[in-house]
Coordinates of C-alpha atoms in Angstrom, one line a residue:
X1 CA 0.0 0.0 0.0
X2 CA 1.2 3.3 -1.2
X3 CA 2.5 5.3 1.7
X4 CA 3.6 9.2 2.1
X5 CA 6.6 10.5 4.4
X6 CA 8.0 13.3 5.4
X7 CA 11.8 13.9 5.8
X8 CA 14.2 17.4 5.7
X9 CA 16.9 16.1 3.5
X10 CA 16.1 13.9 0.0
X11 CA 19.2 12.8 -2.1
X12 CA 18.3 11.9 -5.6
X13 CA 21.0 9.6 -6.9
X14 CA 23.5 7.3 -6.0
X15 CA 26.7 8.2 -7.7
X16 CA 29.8 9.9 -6.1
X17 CA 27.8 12.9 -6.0
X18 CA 25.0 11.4 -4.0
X19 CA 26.5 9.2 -1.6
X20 CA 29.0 12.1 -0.8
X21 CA 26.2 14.5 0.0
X22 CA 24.8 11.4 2.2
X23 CA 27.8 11.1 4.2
X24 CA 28.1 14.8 5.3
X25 CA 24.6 15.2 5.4
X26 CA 24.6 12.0 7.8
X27 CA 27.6 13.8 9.9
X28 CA 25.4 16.8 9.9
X29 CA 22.7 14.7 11.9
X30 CA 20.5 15.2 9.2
X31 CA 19.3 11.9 8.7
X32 CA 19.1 12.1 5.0
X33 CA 17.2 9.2 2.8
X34 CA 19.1 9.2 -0.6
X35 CA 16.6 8.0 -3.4
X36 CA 18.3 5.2 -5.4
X37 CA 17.0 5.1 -8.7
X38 CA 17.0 2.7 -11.7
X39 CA 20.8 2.3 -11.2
X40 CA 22.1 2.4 -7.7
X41 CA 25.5 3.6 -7.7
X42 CA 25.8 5.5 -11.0
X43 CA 27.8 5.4 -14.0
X44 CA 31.2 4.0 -11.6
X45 CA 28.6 0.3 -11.4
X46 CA 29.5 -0.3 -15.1
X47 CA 33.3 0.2 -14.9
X48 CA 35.4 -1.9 -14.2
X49 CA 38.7 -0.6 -13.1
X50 CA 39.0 2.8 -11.3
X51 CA 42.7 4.1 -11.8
X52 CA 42.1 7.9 -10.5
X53 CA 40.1 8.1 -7.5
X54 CA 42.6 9.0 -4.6
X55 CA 43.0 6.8 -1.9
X56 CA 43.1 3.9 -4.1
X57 CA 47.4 3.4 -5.2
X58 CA 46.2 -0.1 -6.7
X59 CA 43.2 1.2 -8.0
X60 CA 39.5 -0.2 -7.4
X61 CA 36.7 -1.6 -9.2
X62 CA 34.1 0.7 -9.9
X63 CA 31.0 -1.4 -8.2
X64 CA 33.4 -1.9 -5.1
X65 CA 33.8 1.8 -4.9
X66 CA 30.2 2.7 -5.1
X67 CA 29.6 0.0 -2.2
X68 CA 32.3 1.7 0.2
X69 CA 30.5 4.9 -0.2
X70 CA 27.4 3.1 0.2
X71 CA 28.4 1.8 3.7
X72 CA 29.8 4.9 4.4
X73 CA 26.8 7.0 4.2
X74 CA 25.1 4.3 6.1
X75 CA 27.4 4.6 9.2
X76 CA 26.3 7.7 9.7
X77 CA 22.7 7.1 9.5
X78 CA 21.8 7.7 5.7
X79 CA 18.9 5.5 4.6
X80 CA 18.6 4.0 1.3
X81 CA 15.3 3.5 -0.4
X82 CA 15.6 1.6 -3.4
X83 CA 12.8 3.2 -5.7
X84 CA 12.6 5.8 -8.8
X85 CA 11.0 9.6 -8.5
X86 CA 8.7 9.6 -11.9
X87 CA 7.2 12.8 -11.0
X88 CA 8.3 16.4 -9.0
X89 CA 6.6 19.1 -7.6
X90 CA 9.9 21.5 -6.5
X91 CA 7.5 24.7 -5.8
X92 CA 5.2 23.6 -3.1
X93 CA 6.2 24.0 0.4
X94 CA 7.3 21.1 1.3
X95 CA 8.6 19.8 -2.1
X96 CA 6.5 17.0 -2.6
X97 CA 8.2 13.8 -4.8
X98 CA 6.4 11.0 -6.3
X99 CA 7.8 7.4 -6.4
X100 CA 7.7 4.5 -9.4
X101 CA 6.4 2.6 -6.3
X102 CA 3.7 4.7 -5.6
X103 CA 4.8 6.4 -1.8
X104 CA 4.9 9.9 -1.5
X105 CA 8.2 11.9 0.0
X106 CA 7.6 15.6 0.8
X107 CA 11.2 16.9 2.2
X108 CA 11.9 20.8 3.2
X109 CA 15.5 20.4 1.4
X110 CA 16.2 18.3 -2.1
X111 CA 19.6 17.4 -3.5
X112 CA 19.1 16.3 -6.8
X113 CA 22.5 14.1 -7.9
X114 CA 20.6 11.8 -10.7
X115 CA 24.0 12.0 -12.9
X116 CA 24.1 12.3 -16.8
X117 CA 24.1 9.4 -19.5
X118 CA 26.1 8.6 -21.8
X119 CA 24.5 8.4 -25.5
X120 CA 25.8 4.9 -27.2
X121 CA 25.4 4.3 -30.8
X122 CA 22.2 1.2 -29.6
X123 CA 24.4 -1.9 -30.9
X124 CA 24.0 -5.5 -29.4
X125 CA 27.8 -5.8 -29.5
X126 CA 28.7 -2.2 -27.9
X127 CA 26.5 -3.0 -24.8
X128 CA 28.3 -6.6 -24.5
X129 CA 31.7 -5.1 -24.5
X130 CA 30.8 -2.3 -22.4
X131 CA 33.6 -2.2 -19.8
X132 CA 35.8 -4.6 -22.2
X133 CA 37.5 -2.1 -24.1
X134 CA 34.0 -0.2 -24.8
X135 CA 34.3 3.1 -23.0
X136 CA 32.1 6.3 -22.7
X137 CA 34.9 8.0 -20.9
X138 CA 38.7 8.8 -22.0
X139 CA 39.8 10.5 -18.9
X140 CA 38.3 7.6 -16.7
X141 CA 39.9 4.5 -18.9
X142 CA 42.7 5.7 -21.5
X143 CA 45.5 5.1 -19.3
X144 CA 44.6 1.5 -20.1
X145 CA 45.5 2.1 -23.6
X146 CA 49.1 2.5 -23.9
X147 CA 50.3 1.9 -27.1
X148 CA 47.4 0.3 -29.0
X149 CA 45.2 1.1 -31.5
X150 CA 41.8 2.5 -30.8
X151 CA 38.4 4.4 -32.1
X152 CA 36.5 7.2 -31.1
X153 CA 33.1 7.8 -32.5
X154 CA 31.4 11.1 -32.9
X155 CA 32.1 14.4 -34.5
X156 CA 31.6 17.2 -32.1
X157 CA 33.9 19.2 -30.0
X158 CA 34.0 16.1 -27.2
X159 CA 34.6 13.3 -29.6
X160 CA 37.4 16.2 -30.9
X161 CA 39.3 16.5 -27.6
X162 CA 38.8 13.2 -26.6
X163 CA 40.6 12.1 -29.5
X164 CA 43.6 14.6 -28.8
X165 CA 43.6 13.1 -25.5
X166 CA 43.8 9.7 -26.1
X167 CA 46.7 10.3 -28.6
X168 CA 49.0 10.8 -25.3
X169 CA 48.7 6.9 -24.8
X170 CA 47.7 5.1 -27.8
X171 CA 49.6 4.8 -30.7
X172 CA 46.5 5.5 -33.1
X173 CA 43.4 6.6 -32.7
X174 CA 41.0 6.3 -35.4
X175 CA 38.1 9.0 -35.5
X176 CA 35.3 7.7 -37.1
X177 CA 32.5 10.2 -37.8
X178 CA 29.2 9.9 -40.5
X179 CA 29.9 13.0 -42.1
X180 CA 33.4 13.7 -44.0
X181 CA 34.2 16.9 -41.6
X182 CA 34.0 17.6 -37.8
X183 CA 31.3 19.7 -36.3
X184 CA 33.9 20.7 -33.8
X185 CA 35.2 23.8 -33.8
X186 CA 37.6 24.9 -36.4
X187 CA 40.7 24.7 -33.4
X188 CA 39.9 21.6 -32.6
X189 CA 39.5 20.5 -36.1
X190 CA 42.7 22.0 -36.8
X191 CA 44.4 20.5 -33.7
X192 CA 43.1 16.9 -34.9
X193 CA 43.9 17.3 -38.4
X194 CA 47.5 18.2 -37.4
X195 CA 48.1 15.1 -35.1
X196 CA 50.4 12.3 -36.9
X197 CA 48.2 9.5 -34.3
X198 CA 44.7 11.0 -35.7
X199 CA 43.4 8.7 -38.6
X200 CA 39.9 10.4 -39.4
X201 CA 37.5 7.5 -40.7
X202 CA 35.3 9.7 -42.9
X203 CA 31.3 8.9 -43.9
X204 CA 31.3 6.0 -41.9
X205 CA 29.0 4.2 -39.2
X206 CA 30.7 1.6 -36.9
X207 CA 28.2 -1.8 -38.0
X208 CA 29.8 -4.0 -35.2
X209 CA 32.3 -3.6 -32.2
X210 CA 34.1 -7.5 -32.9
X211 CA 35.6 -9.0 -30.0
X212 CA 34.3 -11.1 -26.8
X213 CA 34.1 -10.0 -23.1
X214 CA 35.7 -13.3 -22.1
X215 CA 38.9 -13.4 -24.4
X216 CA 40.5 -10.1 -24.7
X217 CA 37.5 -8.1 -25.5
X218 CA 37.5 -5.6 -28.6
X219 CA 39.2 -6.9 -31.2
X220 CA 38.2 -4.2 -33.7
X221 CA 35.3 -2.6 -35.4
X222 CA 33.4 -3.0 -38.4
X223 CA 32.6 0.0 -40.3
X224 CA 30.7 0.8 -43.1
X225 CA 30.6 3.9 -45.3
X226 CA 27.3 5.3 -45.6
X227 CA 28.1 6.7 -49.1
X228 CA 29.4 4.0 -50.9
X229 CA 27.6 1.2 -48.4
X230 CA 31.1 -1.0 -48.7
X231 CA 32.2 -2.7 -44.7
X232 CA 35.4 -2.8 -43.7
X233 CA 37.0 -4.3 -40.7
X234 CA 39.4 -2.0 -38.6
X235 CA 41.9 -4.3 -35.9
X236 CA 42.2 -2.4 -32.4
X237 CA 41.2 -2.9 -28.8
X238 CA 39.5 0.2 -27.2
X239 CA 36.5 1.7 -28.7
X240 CA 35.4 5.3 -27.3
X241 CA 31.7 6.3 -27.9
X242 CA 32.2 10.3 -27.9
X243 CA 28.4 11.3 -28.9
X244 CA 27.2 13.4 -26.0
X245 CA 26.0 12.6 -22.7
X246 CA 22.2 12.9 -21.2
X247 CA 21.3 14.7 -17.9
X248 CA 18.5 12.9 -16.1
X249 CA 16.3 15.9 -15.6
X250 CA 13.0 14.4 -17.4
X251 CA 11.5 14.5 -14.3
X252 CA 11.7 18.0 -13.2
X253 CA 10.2 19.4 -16.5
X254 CA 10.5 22.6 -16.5
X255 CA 10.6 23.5 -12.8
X256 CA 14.4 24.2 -13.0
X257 CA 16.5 26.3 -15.5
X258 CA 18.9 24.0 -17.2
X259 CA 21.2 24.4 -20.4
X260 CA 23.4 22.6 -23.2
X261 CA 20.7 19.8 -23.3
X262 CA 18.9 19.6 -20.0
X263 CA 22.3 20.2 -17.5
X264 CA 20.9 22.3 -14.4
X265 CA 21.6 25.6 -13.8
X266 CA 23.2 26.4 -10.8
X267 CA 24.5 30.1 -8.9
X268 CA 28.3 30.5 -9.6
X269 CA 30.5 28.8 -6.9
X270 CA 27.2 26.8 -5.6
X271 CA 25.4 24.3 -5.9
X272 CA 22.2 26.2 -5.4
X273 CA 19.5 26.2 -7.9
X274 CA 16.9 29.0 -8.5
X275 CA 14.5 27.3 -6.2
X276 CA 15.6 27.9 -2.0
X277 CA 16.1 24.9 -0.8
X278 CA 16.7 22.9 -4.4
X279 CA 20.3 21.8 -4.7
X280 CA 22.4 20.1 -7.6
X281 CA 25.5 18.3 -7.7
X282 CA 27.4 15.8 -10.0
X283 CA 27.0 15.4 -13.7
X284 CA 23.4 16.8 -13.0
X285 CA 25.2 20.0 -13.7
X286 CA 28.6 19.8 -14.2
X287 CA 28.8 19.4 -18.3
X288 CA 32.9 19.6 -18.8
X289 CA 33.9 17.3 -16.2
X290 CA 31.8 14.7 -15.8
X291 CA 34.6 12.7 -13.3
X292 CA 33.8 10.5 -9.9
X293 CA 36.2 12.8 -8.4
X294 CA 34.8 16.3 -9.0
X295 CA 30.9 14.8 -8.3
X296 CA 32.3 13.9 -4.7
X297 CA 33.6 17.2 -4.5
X298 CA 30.1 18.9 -5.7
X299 CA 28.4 16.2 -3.4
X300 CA 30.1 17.8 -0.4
X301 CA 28.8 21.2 -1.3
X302 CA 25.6 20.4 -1.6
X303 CA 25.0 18.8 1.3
X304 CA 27.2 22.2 3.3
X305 CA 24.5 24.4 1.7
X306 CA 21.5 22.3 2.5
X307 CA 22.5 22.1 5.7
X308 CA 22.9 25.6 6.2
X309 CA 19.6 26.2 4.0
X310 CA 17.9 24.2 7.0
X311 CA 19.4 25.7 10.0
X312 CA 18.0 28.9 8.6

């Protein structure tokens, strides 16, 4: 039976972002409840290892991180609900959230961490080898490309600088984009057309990411030009989709002021929103990050402001 409660702090997410703000919200005695959604613990649950988080020399798997943070927020009495918020009403007092489950949450402070996702090109093969040399993030997994051969997909400024990143570890990195020029900027497009490691793969959609999850992973792509229709098979072992990431603000509507393709607006060094008392942190808002590290870091603030927000 459907149920409503009330509480003073509600934590939308469960990335970094989230589970930070639980943990100093928890500290704060605020008794937070932090609002899993579809994918408890974030993007970091689908990664496998997690080279650049600090604390870890060795490194650490991505679910294993999410689980510590989990249980951390937990020791200071942060409850976890595992349900999804499919509707928000941010301007009555207090804010009133409705559940996939049917229960009702009101709260007097919300801190909405519900992350960004990545777009993926929709093949069988790309979601099999996710996390087996299919990667939506260059920063979080080139390192593990040292001297190989890999693709990036896309055509825009990210798939652009991406590209020029992962060039400081691999030893080619073939940019494979639909169209036969870059929508990028004309710097970047310069800056990639002047790398030796940059093989553009003009007019040309991958068909198939080849490779199994079990033996090595990618083995290579199979591409096909959308002019002439002819395939071709391309040998490498790291695939990077570079074609935009999502913010998961469907459910807010148009309550809150967002930009760049739903990414909520927040007040300059804060994580404040328009609304008093509405809070955002992680890739909710932060659209040139987008790292584990710098969601913690945003999580923090949120969770300082709310509880300030509530003293008052």
């Amino acid at each position: 039976m459907a149920k409503e409660t009330h509480h003073r702090l509600i934590i939308l997410g469960s990335g970094p972002a989230g589970y930070t703000a639980a943990i100093y919200a928890g500290r704060a005695n605020l008794k937070p409840i932090l609002i899993q959604g579809m994918q408890p613990g974030g993007q970091l649950t689908t990664t496998t290892e997690v080279d650049n988080f600090p604390g870890f020399e060795h490194g650490i798997q991505g679910p294993e991180l999410m689980e510590k943070m989990r249980a951390q927020a937990e020791r200071f009495d942060a409850t976890m609900v595992y349900d999804t918020i499919v509707a928000t009403d941010l301007k009555t007092r207090p804010m009133r959230l409705t559940a996939d489950s049917g229960d009702l949450y009101t709260c007097d402070a919300l801190i909405i961490a519900t992350g960004a996702s990545a777009r993926w090109l929709g093949l069988e093969s790309e979601q099999k080898l996710k996390g087996f040399g299919v990667s939506a993030c260059a920063t979080c997994d080139g390192f593990f490309f040292r001297g190989q051969e890999i693709a990036v997909v896309g055509g825009g400024n990210t798939a652009a600088e991406e590209a020029i990143f992962l060039t400081h570890f691999a030893s080619k990195v073939y940019l494979v984009h639909r169209r036969d020029q870059l929508r990028a900027e004309k710097v970047m497009q310069d800056k990639v057309r002047d790398n030796p490691k940059i093989v553009p793969v003009w007019d040309s959609v991958i068909e198939e990411i080849l490779g199994e999850p079990g033996q090595g992973g990618v083995s290579g792509i199979r591409v096909k030009n959308v002019k002439t229709g002819q395939s071709s098979e391309l040998p490498l072992t790291g695939v990077f989709i570079a074609i935009g990431h999502s913010p998961n603000t469907a459910i807010f509507g148009d309550q809150l002021e967002t930009i760049d393709g739903g990414y909520l607006v927040t007040r300059p060094d804060s994580t404040a929103t328009a609304i008093p008392g509405v809070f955002a942190a992680g890739d909710v808002q932060d659209r040139h990050y987008r790292q584990a590290v710098t969601a913690a870091g945003t999580g923090c603030m949120a969770a300082l402001e709310a509880e300030r927000f509530l003293a008052e």
